């Protein structure tokens, strides 16, 4: 089973982002939760080629507005 190591950067607001281990690749348009906050993935880039079952990604996200 692959593991996606994802660097999360938040473009708006004051959330510093994080690094997550995910079992599924994030895709643009998907929502990700960090604590009580939800974020919309706007871009996903591969940082380096996979090593075995480990994939290294960068995801740019923005806060989800209430009601979205």
PDB file of C-alpha atoms in Angstrom:
ATOM      1  CA  UNK A   1       0.000   0.000   0.000  1.00  0.00           C
ATOM      2  CA  UNK A   2       1.484   3.391  -0.965  1.00  0.00           C
ATOM      3  CA  UNK A   3       2.160   6.165   1.522  1.00  0.00           C
ATOM      4  CA  UNK A   4       1.943   9.760   0.349  1.00  0.00           C
ATOM      5  CA  UNK A   5       4.091  12.182   2.334  1.00  0.00           C
ATOM      6  CA  UNK A   6       2.445  15.515   1.605  1.00  0.00           C
ATOM      7  CA  UNK A   7       3.714  18.982   2.415  1.00  0.00           C
ATOM      8  CA  UNK A   8       0.592  21.124   2.880  1.00  0.00           C
ATOM      9  CA  UNK A   9       0.910  24.882   2.310  1.00  0.00           C
ATOM     10  CA  UNK A  10      -2.058  27.163   3.024  1.00  0.00           C
ATOM     11  CA  UNK A  11      -2.182  30.237   0.760  1.00  0.00           C
ATOM     12  CA  UNK A  12      -4.736  32.341   2.665  1.00  0.00           C
ATOM     13  CA  UNK A  13      -5.175  32.871   6.390  1.00  0.00           C
ATOM     14  CA  UNK A  14      -2.759  32.243   9.220  1.00  0.00           C
ATOM     15  CA  UNK A  15      -2.613  28.419   9.249  1.00  0.00           C
ATOM     16  CA  UNK A  16       1.069  27.397   8.932  1.00  0.00           C
ATOM     17  CA  UNK A  17       0.293  24.139   7.094  1.00  0.00           C
ATOM     18  CA  UNK A  18       1.817  20.776   7.947  1.00  0.00           C
ATOM     19  CA  UNK A  19       3.287  17.544   6.626  1.00  0.00           C
ATOM     20  CA  UNK A  20       0.875  14.599   6.447  1.00  0.00           C
ATOM     21  CA  UNK A  21       1.164  10.898   5.705  1.00  0.00           C
ATOM     22  CA  UNK A  22      -1.853   9.931   3.603  1.00  0.00           C
ATOM     23  CA  UNK A  23      -2.967   6.577   2.194  1.00  0.00           C
ATOM     24  CA  UNK A  24      -4.534   8.235  -0.890  1.00  0.00           C
ATOM     25  CA  UNK A  25      -3.061  10.814  -3.250  1.00  0.00           C
ATOM     26  CA  UNK A  26      -4.673  14.247  -2.744  1.00  0.00           C
ATOM     27  CA  UNK A  27      -6.242  15.766  -5.857  1.00  0.00           C
ATOM     28  CA  UNK A  28      -7.253  19.334  -6.751  1.00  0.00           C
ATOM     29  CA  UNK A  29     -10.845  19.992  -5.683  1.00  0.00           C
ATOM     30  CA  UNK A  30     -10.593  17.604  -2.720  1.00  0.00           C
ATOM     31  CA  UNK A  31     -11.137  18.830   0.856  1.00  0.00           C
ATOM     32  CA  UNK A  32      -8.549  18.127   3.577  1.00  0.00           C
ATOM     33  CA  UNK A  33      -9.141  18.640   7.308  1.00  0.00           C
ATOM     34  CA  UNK A  34      -6.436  19.982   9.595  1.00  0.00           C
ATOM     35  CA  UNK A  35      -7.833  19.939  13.105  1.00  0.00           C
ATOM     36  CA  UNK A  36     -11.213  21.673  13.030  1.00  0.00           C
ATOM     37  CA  UNK A  37     -10.424  23.563   9.803  1.00  0.00           C
ATOM     38  CA  UNK A  38     -11.210  22.406   6.257  1.00  0.00           C
ATOM     39  CA  UNK A  39      -9.149  23.279   3.196  1.00  0.00           C
ATOM     40  CA  UNK A  40      -9.600  22.972  -0.550  1.00  0.00           C
ATOM     41  CA  UNK A  41      -6.684  21.427  -2.463  1.00  0.00           C
ATOM     42  CA  UNK A  42      -5.893  23.731  -5.394  1.00  0.00           C
ATOM     43  CA  UNK A  43      -2.643  22.210  -6.702  1.00  0.00           C
ATOM     44  CA  UNK A  44      -0.591  19.019  -6.222  1.00  0.00           C
ATOM     45  CA  UNK A  45       3.018  18.676  -7.354  1.00  0.00           C
ATOM     46  CA  UNK A  46       5.431  15.756  -7.145  1.00  0.00           C
ATOM     47  CA  UNK A  47       8.526  16.830  -5.184  1.00  0.00           C
ATOM     48  CA  UNK A  48      10.732  13.904  -6.209  1.00  0.00           C
ATOM     49  CA  UNK A  49      10.336  10.478  -7.807  1.00  0.00           C
ATOM     50  CA  UNK A  50       8.718   7.783  -5.641  1.00  0.00           C
ATOM     51  CA  UNK A  51      10.963   5.586  -3.506  1.00  0.00           C
ATOM     52  CA  UNK A  52       9.381   2.180  -3.213  1.00  0.00           C
ATOM     53  CA  UNK A  53       5.879   2.738  -1.865  1.00  0.00           C
ATOM     54  CA  UNK A  54       6.614   6.305  -0.685  1.00  0.00           C
ATOM     55  CA  UNK A  55       5.487   9.280  -2.765  1.00  0.00           C
ATOM     56  CA  UNK A  56       6.607  12.820  -1.938  1.00  0.00           C
ATOM     57  CA  UNK A  57       4.098  15.545  -2.813  1.00  0.00           C
ATOM     58  CA  UNK A  58       3.408  19.229  -2.253  1.00  0.00           C
ATOM     59  CA  UNK A  59      -0.214  20.371  -1.991  1.00  0.00           C
ATOM     60  CA  UNK A  60      -1.309  23.996  -2.107  1.00  0.00           C
ATOM     61  CA  UNK A  61      -4.594  24.589  -0.267  1.00  0.00           C
ATOM     62  CA  UNK A  62      -6.907  27.412   0.709  1.00  0.00           C
ATOM     63  CA  UNK A  63      -9.476  27.654   3.496  1.00  0.00           C
ATOM     64  CA  UNK A  64     -12.993  26.462   2.715  1.00  0.00           C
ATOM     65  CA  UNK A  65     -15.504  29.231   3.256  1.00  0.00           C
ATOM     66  CA  UNK A  66     -18.587  28.424   5.358  1.00  0.00           C
ATOM     67  CA  UNK A  67     -21.190  26.683   3.229  1.00  0.00           C
ATOM     68  CA  UNK A  68     -18.737  25.439   0.559  1.00  0.00           C
TER      69      UNK A  68
END
